[in-house]
mmCIF file of C-alpha atoms in Angstrom:
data_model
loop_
_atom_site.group_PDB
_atom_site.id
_atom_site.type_symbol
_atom_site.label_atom_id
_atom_site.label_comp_id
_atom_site.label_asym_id
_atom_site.label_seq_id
_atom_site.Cartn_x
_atom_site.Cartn_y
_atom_site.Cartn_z
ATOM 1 C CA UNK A 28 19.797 24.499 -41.756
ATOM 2 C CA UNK A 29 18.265 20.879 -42.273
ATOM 3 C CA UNK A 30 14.850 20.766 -43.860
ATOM 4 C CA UNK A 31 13.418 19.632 -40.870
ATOM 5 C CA UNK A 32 14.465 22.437 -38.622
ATOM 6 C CA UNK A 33 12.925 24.479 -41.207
ATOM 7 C CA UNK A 34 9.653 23.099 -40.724
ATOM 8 C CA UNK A 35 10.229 23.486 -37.304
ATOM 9 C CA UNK A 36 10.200 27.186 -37.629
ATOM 10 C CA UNK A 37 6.598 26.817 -39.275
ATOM 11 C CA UNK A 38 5.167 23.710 -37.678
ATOM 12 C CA UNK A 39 6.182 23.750 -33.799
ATOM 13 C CA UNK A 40 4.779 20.439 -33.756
ATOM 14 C CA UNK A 41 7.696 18.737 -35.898
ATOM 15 C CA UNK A 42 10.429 20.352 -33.585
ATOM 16 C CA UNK A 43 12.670 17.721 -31.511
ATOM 17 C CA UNK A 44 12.344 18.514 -27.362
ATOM 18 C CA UNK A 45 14.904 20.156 -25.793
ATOM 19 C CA UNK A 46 16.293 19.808 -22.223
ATOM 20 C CA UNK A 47 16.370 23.053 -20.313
ATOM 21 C CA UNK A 48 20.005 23.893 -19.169
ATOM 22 C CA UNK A 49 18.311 24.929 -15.401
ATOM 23 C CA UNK A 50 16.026 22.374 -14.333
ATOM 24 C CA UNK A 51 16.512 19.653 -16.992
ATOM 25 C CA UNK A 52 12.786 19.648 -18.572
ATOM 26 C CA UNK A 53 11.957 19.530 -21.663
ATOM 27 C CA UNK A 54 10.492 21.722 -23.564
ATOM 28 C CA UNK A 55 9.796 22.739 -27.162
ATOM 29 C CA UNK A 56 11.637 25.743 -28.717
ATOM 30 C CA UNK A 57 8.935 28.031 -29.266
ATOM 31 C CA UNK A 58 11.487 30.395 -32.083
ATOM 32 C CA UNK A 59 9.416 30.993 -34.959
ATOM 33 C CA UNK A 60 9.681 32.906 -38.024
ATOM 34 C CA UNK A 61 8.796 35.878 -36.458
ATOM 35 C CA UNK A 62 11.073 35.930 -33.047
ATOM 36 C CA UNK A 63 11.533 34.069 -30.120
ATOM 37 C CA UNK A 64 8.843 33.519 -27.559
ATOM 38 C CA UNK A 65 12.543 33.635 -24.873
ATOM 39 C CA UNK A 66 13.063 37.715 -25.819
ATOM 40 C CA UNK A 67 9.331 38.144 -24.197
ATOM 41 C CA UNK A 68 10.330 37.608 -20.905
ATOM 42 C CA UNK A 69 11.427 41.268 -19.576
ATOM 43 C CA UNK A 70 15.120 40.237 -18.022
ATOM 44 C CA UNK A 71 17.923 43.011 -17.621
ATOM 45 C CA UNK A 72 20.572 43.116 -19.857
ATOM 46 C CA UNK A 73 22.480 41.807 -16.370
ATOM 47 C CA UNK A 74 20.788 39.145 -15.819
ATOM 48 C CA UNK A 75 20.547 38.020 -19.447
ATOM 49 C CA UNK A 76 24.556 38.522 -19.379
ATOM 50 C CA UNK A 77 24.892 36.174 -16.307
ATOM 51 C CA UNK A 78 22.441 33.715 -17.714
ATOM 52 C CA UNK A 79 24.406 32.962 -20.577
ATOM 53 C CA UNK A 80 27.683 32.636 -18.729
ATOM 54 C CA UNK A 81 26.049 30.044 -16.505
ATOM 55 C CA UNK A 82 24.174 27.913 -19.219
ATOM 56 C CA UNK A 83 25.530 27.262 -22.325
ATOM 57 C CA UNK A 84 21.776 26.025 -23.941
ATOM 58 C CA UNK A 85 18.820 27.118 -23.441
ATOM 59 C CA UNK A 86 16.252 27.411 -20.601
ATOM 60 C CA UNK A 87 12.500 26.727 -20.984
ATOM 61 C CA UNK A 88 9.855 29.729 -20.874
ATOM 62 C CA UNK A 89 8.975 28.693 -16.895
ATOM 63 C CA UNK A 90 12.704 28.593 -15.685
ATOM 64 C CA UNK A 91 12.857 32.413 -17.800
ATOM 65 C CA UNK A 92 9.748 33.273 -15.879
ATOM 66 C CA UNK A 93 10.885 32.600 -12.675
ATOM 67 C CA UNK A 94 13.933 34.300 -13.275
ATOM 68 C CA UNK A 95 12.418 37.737 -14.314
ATOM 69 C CA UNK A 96 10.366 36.615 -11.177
ATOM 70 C CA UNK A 97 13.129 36.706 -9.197
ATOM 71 C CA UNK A 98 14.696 39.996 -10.589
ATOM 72 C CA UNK A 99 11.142 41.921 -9.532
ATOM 73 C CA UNK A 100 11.499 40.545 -6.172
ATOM 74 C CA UNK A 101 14.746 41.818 -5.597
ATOM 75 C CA UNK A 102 16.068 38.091 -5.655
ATOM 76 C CA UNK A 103 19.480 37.377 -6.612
ATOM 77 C CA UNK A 104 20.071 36.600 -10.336
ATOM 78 C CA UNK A 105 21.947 33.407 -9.762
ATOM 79 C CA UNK A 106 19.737 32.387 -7.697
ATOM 80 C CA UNK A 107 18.625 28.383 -9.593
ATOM 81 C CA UNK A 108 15.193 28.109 -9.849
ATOM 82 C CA UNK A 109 13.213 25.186 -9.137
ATOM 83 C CA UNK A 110 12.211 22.551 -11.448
ATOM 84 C CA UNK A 111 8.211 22.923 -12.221
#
């Protein structure tokens, strides 16, 4: 692990953007030392399983959101959602 990404886990602020693998934003990482603001958005273990076989980086909190969204609604799972 570079330096930087190091700080990254401390300082947010110094963390590169990355583009969301569902609607192309960007978006900053929010992982910290402590966890990962992505395992606070209540998905099924299905939907979490399809999610990963259909995007191979990650997805930004809102694109999560709407998924879990989704999932309440009764919506199906690989169902895209929209860019914000």
């Amino acid at each position: 692990m570079s330096l930087r990404n190091l700080a990254g886990l401390i300082l947010p602020l110094l963390r590169e953007p990355s583009t969301c693998a569902a609607c192309g934003g960007e978006f900053v990482c929010g992982a910290s030392l402590v966890g990962c603001w992505c395992t606070e958005v209540k998905l099924s273990d299905a939907v979490r399983a399809e999610l990963r076989t259909r995007y191979s980086r990650c997805l930004c909190r809102a694109c999560l959101e709407r998924f879990a969204s989704n999932e309440t609604k009764g919506v199906d799972a690989g169902a895209t959602p929209h860019a914000p």
